[in-house]
Coordinates of N, CA and C in Angstrom, one line a residue:
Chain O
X1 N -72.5 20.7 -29.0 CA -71.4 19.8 -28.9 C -70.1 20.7 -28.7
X2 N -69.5 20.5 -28.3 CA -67.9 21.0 -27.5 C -67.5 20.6 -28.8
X3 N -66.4 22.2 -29.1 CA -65.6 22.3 -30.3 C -64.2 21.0 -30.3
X4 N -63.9 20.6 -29.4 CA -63.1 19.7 -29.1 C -63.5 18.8 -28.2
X5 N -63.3 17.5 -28.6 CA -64.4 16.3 -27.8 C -63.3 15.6 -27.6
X6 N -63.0 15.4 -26.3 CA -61.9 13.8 -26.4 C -62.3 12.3 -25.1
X7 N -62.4 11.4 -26.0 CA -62.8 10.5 -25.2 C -62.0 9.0 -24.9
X8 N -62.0 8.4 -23.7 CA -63.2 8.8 -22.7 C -62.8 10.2 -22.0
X9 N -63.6 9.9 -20.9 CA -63.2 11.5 -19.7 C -62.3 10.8 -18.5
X10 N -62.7 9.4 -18.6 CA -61.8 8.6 -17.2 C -61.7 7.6 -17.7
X11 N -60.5 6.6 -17.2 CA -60.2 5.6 -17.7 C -59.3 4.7 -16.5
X12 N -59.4 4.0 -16.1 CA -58.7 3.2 -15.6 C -57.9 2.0 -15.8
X13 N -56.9 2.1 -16.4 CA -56.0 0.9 -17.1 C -55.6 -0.1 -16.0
X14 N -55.0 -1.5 -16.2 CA -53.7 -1.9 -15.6 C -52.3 -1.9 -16.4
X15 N -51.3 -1.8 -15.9 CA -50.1 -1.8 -16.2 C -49.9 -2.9 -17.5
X16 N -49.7 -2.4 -18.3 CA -48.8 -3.4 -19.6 C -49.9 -3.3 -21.1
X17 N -51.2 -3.0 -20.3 CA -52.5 -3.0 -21.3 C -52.3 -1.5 -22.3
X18 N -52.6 -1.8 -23.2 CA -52.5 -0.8 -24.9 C -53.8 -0.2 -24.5
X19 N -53.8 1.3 -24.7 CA -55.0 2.3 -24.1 C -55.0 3.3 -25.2
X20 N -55.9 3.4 -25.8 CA -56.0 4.8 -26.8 C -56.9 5.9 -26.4
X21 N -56.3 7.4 -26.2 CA -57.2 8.2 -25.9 C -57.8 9.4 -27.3
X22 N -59.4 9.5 -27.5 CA -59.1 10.0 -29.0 C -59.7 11.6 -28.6
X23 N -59.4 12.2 -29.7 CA -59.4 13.6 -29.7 C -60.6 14.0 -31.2
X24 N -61.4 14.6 -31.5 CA -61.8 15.2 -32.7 C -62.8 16.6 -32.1
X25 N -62.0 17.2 -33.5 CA -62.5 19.0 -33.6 C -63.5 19.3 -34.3
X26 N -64.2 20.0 -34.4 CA -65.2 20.7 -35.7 C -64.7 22.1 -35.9
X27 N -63.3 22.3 -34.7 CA -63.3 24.1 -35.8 C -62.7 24.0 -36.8
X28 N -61.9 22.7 -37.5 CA -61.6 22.7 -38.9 C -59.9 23.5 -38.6
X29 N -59.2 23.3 -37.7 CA -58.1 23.8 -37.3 C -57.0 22.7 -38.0
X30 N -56.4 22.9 -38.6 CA -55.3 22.2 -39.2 C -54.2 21.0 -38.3
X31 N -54.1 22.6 -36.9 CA -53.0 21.8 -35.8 C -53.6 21.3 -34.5
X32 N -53.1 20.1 -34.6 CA -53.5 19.6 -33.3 C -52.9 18.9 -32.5
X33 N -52.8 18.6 -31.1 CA -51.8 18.3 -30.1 C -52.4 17.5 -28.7
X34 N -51.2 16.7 -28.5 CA -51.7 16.3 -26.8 C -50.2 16.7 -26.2
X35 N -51.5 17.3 -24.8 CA -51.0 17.3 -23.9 C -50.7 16.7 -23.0
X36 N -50.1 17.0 -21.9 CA -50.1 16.3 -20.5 C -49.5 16.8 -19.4
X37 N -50.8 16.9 -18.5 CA -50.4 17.8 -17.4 C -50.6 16.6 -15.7
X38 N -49.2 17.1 -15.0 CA -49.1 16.2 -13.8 C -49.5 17.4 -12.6
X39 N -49.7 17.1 -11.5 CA -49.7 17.6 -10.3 C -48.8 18.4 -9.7
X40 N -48.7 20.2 -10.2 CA -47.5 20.6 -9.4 C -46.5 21.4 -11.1
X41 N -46.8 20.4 -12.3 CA -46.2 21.1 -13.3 C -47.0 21.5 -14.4
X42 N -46.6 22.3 -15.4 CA -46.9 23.1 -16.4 C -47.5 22.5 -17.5
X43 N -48.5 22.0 -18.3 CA -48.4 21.2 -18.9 C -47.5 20.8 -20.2
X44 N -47.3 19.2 -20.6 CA -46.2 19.0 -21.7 C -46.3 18.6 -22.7
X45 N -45.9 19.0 -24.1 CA -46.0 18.4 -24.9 C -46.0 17.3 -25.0
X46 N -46.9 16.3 -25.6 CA -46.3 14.8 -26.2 C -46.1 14.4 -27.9
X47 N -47.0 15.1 -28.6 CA -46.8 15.0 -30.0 C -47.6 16.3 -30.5
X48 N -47.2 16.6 -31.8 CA -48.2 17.4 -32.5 C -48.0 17.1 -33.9
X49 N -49.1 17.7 -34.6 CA -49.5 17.6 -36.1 C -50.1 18.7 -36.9
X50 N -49.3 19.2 -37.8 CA -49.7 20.1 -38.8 C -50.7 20.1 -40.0
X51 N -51.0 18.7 -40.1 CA -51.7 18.4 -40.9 C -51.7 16.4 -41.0
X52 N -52.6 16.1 -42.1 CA -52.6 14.7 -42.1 C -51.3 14.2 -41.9
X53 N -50.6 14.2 -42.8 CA -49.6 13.7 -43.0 C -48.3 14.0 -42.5
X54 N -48.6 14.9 -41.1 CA -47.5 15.1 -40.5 C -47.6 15.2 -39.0
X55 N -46.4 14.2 -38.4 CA -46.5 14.2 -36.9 C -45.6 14.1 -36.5
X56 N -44.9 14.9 -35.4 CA -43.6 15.1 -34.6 C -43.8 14.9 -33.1
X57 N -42.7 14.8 -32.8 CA -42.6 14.4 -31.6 C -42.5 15.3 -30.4
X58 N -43.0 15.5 -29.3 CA -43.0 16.7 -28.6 C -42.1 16.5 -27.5
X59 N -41.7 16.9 -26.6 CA -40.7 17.1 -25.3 C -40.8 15.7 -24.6
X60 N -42.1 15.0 -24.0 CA -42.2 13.9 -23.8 C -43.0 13.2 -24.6
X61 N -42.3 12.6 -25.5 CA -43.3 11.4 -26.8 C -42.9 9.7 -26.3
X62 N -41.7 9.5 -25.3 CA -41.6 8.1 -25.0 C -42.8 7.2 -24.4
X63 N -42.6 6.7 -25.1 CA -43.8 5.7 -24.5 C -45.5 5.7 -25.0
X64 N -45.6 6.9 -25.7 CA -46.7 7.4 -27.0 C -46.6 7.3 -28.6
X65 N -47.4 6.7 -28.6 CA -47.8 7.0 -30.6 C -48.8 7.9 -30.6
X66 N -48.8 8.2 -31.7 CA -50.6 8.9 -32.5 C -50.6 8.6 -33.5
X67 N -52.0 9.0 -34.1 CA -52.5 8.8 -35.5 C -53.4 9.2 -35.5
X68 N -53.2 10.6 -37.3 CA -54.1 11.4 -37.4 C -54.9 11.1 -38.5
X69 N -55.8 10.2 -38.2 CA -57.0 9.8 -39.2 C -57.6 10.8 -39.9
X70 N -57.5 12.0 -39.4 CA -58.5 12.8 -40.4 C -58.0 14.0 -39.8
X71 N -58.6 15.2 -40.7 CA -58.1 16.4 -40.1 C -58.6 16.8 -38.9
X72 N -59.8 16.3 -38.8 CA -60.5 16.0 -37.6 C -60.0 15.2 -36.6
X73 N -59.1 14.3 -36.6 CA -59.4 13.0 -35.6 C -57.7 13.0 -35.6
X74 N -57.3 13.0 -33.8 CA -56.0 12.9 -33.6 C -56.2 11.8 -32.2
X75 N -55.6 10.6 -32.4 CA -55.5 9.6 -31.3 C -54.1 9.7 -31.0
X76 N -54.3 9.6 -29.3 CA -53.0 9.4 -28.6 C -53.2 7.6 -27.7
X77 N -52.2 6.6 -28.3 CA -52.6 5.5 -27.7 C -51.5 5.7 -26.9
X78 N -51.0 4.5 -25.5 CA -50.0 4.1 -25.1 C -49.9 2.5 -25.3
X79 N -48.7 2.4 -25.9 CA -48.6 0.6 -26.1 C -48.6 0.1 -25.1
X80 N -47.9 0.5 -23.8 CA -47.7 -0.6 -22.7 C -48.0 0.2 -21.3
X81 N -49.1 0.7 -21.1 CA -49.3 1.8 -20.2 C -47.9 1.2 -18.6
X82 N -47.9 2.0 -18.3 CA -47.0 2.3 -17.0 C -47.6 3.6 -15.9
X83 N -47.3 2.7 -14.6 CA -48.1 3.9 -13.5 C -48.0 5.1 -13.8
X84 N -46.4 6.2 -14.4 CA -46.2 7.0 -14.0 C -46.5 7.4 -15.5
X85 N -47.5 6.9 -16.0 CA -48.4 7.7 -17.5 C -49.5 8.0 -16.9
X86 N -49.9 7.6 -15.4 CA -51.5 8.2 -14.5 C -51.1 9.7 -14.7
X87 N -52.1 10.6 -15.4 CA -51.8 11.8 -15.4 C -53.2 12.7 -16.5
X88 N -54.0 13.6 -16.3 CA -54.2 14.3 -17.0 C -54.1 14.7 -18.6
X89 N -54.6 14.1 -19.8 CA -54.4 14.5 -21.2 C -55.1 15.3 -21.6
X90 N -54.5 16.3 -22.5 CA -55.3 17.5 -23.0 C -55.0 17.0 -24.6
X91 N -56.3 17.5 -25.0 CA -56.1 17.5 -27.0 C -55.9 19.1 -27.4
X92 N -55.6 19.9 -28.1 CA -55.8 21.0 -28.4 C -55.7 21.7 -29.7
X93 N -56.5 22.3 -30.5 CA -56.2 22.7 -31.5 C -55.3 24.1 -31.8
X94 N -54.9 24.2 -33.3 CA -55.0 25.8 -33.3 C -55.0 25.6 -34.9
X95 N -55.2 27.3 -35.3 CA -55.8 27.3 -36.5 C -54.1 27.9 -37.3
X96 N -53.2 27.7 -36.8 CA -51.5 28.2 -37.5 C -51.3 29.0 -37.9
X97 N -50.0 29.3 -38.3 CA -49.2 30.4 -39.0 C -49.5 31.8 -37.8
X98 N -50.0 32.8 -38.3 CA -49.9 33.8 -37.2 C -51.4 34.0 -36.2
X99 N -51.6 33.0 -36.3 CA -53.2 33.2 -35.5 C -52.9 31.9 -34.3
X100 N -52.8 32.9 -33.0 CA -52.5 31.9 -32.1 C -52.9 31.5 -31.0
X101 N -54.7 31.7 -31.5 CA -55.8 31.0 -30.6 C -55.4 29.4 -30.3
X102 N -55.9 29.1 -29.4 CA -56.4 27.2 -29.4 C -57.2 27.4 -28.5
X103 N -57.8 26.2 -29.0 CA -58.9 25.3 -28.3 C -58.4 24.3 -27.6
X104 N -58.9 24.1 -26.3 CA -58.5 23.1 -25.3 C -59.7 21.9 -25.4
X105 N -59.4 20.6 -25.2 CA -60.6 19.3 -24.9 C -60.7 19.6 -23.2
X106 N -61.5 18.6 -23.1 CA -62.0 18.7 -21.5 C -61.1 18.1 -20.6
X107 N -60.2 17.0 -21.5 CA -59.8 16.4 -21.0 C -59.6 14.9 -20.4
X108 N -59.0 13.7 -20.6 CA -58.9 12.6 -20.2 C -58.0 12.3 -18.6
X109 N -58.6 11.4 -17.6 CA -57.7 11.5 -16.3 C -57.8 9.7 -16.6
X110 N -56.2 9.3 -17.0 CA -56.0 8.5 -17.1 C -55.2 7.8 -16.0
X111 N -55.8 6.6 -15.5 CA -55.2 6.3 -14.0 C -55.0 4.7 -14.6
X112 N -53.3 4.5 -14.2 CA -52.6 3.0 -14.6 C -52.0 2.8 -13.3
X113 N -53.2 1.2 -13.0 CA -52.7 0.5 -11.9 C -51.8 -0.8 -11.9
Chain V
X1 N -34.3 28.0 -24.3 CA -35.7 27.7 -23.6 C -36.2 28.9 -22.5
X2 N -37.8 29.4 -23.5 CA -38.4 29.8 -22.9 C -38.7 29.7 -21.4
X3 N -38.5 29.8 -20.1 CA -39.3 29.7 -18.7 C -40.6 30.6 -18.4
X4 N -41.5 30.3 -18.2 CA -42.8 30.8 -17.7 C -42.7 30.5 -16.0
X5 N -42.8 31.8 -15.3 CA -43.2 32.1 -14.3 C -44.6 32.3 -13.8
X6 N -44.9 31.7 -12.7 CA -46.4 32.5 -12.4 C -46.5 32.5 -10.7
X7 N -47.2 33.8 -10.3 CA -47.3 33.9 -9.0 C -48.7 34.5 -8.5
X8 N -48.7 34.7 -7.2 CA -48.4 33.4 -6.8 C -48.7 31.9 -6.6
X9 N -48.3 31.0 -6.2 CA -48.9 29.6 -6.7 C -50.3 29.5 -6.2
X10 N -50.6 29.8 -5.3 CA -51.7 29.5 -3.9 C -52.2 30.9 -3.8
X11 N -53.9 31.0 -3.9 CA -53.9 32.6 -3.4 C -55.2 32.4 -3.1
X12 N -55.4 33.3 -2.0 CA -57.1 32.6 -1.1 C -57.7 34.2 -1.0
X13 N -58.6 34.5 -1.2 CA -59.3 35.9 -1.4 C -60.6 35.8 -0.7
X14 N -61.1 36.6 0.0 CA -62.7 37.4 0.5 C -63.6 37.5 -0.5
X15 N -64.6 37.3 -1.1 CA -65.5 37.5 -2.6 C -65.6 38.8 -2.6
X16 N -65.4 39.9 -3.5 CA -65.1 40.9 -3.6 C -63.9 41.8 -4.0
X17 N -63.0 40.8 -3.5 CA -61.7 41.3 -3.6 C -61.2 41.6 -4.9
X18 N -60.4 42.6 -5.1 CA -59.6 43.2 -6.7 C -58.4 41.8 -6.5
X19 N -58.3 40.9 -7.5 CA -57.0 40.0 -7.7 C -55.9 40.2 -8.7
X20 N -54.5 39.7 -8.1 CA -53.9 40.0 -9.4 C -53.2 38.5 -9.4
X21 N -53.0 38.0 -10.5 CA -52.0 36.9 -10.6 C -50.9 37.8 -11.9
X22 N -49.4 37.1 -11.5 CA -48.6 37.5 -12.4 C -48.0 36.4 -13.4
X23 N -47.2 36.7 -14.5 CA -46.8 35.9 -15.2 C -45.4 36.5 -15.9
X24 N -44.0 36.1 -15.2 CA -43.0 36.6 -16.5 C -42.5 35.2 -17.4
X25 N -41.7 35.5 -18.3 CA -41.4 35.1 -18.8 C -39.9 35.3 -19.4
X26 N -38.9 34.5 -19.8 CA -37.2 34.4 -19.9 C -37.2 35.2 -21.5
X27 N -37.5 34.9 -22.3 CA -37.0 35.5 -23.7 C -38.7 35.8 -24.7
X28 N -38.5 37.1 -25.3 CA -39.1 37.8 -26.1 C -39.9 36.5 -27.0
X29 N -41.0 36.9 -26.7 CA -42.9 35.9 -27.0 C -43.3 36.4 -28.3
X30 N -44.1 35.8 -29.3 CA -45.3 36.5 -30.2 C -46.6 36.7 -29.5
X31 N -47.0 35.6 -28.4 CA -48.3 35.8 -27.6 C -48.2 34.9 -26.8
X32 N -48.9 36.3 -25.5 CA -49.3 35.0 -24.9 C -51.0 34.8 -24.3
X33 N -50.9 33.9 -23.3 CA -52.5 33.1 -23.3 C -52.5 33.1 -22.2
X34 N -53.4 33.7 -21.5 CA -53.9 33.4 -20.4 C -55.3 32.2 -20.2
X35 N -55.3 31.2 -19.2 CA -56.4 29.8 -19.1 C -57.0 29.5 -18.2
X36 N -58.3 29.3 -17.9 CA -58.9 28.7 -16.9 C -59.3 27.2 -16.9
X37 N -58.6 26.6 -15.5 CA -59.2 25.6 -15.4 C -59.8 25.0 -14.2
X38 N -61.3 24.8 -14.4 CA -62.0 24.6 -13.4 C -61.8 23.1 -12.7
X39 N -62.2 23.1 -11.5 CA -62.1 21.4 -11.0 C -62.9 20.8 -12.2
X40 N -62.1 19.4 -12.0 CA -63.5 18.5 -12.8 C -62.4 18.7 -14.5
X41 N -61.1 19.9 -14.7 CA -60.2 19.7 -15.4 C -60.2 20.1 -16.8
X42 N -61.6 20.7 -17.1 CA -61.3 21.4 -18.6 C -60.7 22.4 -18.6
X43 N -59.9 22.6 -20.0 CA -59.1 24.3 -19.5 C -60.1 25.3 -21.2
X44 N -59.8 26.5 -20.2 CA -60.6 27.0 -21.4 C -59.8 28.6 -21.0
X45 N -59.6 29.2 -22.9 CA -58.8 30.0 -23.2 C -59.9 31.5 -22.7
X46 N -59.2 32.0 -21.5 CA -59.8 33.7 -21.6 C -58.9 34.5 -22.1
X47 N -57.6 34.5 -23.1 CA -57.5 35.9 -23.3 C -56.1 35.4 -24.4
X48 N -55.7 35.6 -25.1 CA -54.3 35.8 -26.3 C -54.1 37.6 -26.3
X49 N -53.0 37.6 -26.0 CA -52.6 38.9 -26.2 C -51.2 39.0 -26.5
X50 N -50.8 39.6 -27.4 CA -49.4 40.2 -27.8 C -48.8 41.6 -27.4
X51 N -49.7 42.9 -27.2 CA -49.5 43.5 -26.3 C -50.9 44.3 -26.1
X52 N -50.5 45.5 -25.0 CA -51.6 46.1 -24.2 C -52.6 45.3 -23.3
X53 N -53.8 45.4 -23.7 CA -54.5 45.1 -22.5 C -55.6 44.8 -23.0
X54 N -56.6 43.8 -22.7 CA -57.9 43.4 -23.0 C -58.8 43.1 -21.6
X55 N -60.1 43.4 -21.9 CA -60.7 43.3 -20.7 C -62.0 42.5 -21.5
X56 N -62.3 41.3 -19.8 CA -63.7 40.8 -21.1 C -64.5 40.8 -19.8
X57 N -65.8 41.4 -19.3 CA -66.2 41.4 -18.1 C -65.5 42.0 -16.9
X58 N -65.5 40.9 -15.7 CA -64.2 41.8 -14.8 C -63.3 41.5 -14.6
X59 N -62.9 40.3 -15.8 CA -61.4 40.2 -16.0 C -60.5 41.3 -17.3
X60 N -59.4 41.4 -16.4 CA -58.2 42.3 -17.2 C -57.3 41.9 -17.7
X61 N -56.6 41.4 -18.8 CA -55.2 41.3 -18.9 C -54.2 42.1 -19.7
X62 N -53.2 42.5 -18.8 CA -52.0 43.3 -19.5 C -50.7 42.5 -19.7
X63 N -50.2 43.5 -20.9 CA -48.8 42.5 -21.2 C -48.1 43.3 -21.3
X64 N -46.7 43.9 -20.6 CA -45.3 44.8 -20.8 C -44.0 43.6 -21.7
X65 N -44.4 44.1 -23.1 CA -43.1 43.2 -23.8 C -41.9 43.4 -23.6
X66 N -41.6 45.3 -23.0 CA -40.2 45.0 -22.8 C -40.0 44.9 -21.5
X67 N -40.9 44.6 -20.4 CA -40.3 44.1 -19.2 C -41.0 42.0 -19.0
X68 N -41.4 42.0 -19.9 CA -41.4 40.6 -20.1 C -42.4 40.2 -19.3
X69 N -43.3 40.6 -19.1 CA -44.5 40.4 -17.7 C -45.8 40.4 -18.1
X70 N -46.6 39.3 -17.8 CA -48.0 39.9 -17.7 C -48.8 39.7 -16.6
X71 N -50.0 40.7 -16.5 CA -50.7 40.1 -15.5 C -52.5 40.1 -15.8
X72 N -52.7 39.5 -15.1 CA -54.3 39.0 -14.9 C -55.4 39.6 -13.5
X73 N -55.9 40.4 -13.8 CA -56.7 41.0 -13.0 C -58.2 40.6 -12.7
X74 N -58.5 40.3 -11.6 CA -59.9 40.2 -11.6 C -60.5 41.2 -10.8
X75 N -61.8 41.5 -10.9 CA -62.2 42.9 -9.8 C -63.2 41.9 -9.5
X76 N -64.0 42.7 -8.4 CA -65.4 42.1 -7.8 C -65.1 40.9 -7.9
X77 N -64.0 39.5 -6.9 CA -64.0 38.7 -7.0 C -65.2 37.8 -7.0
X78 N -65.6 36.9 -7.4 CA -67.0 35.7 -6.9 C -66.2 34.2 -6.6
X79 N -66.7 33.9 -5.8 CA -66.8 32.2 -5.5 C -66.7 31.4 -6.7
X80 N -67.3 31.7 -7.4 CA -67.0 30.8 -8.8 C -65.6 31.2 -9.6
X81 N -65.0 32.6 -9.7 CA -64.0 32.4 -9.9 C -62.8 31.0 -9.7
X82 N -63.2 31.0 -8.5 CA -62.0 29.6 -8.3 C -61.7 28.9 -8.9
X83 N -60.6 28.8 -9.4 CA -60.0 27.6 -10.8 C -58.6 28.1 -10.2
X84 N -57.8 26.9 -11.4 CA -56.3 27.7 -11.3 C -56.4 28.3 -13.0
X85 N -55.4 29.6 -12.8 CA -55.3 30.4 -13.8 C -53.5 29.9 -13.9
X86 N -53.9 29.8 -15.5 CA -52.8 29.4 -16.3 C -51.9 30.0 -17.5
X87 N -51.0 30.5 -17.1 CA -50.3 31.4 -18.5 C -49.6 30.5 -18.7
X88 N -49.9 30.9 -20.8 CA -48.6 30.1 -21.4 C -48.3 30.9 -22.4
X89 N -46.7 30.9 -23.1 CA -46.3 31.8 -23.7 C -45.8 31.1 -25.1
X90 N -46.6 32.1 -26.7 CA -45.5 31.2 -27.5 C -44.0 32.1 -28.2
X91 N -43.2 31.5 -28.2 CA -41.7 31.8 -28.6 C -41.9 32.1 -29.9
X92 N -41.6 33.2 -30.9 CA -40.9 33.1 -31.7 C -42.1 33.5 -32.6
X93 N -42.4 34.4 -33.9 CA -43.4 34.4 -34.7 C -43.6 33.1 -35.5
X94 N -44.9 33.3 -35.6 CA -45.6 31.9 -35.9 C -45.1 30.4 -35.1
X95 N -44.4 30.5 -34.3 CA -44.3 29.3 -33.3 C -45.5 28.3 -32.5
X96 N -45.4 27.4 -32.8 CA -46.3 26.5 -32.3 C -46.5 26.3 -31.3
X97 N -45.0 26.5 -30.8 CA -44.7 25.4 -29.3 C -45.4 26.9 -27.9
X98 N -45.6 26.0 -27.6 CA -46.6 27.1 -26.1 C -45.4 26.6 -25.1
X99 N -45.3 27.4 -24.1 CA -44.6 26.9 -22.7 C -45.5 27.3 -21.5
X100 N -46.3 26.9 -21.0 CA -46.8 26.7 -19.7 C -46.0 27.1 -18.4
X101 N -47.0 28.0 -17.7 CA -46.7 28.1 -15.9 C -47.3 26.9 -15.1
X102 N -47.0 26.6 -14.1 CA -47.5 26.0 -13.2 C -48.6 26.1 -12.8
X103 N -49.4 27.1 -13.0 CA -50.5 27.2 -12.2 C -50.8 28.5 -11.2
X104 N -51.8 29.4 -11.0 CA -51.9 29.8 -9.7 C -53.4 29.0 -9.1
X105 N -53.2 28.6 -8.1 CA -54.6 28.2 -7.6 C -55.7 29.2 -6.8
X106 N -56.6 29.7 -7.5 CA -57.2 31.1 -6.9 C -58.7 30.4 -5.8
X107 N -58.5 30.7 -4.8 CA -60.0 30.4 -4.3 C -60.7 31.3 -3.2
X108 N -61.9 31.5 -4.4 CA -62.5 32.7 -3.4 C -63.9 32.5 -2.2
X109 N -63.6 32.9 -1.3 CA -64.3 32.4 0.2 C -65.3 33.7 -0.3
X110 N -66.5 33.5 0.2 CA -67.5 33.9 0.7 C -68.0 34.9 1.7

C-alpha cells in the first residue's frame, strides 16, 4: 500500500455539488497538506495541519474546508465546486521541525462541469 | 516571497544524453527538493538537499547556497526518464511552507 493514499484518483463533479477529496498516511507524520497544481504553474497551497487540532489556511483556501479526523486522515471537501477548481490535488506529508522530507499522494484530477 | 526558478521549461534529449535542469531561487533556503512527476500525475521525492551534492543511480544533485542555485543532473539519459522535474524550496529553518517551480518537462526520444 502507498504511504500516502488519496481518493478518488478522478472525479467528475457538476458545478454547485459539495465534493470531498480524502487523504490518509501510515508514515505517522504529524503534517499534512493539500495541494494544488494547474497547467503551466507551480503547485499551491490550500490548507495545512500540524496536528489534530490545528488547521490553517494556505495561499489559496477560498472556496475549501478540511478536516483532520485523525492523525492519519486529512479531507479536502469543496462546498460549491466551481469550473475553475478543475485542477490536479496533491495530499502531502512531512514528519516537522528540522526534518524536511515529504511524501507526496498520487493524486486527485478533479474536473467541474 | 521566496521565487523558484526552473529551466529550462521544455527540454527534448537523444537517450543517452548527459541532462542538466536548473533551479535558482530569490532568498536564502533551509532545503531544497528536487520531484518527479510521471504522466498519469504522481509526484515522488528524489532528493532533499541543503548543501553539496547527492547522487542516487544516474541522477545528481548539487546545491551552491551562496549563489542560490541548484541543479539536477541526469547521465545515460533513458526513455523512461521523461516526467517533469520539479524543484521546490523551503524558506527559513524549520519552515513548512515549500515554494514550487513550474516545472521542466524532460522527454527523452530513442
Amino acid at each position: 500500500d502507498a504511504d500516502v493514499t488519496q481518493t478518488p484518483r478522478n472525479r467528475i463533479t457538476k458545478t454547485g455539488k459539495r465534493i470531498m477529496l480524502e487523504c490518509s498516511q501510515t508514515k505517522g507524520h504529524d503534517r499534512m497538506y493539500w495541494y494544488r497544481q494547474d497547467p503551466g504553474l507551480g503547485l499551491r497551497l490550500i490548507y495545512y495541519s500540524f496536528d489534530v487540532k490545528d488547521i490553517n489556511k494556505g495561499e489559496i483556501s477560498d472556496g475549501y474546508s478540511v478536516s483532520r479526523q485523525a492523525q492519519a486522515k486529512f479531507s479536502l471537501s469543496l462546498e460549491s465546486a466551481i469550473p475553475n477548481q478543475t485542477a490536479l490535488y496533491f495530499c502531502a506529508t512531512s514528519e516537522g521541525g528540522f526534518n524536511y522530507g515529504y511524501t507526496f499522494g498520487s493524486g486527485t484530477r478533479l474536473t467541474v462541469v | 516571497k521566496n521565487e523558484v526558478e526552473q529551466s529550462p521549461q521544455n527540454l527534448t534529449a537523444q537517450e543517452g544524453e548527459f541532462i542538466t535542469i536548473n533551479c535558482s531561487y530569490s532568498v536564502g533556503i533551509s532545503a531544497l527538493h528536487w520531484l518527479q512527476q510521471h504522466p498519469g500525475g504522481g509526484i515522488v521525492s528524489l532528493f532533499m538537499l541543503s548543501s553539496g551534492k547527492k547522487k542516487h543511480g544516474r541522477l545528481i544533485a548539487t546545491i551552491n547556497i551562496q549563489e542560490k542555485h541548484s541543479s539536477l543532473h541526469i547521465t545515460a539519459s533513458h526513455p523512461r526518464d521523461s516526467a517533469v522535474y520539479i524543484c521546490a524550496a523551503h524558506s527559513g529553518a524549520g519552515s513548512y511552507q515549500l515554494t514550487f517551480g513550474k516545472g521542466t518537462k524532460l522527454s527523452v526520444i530513442p
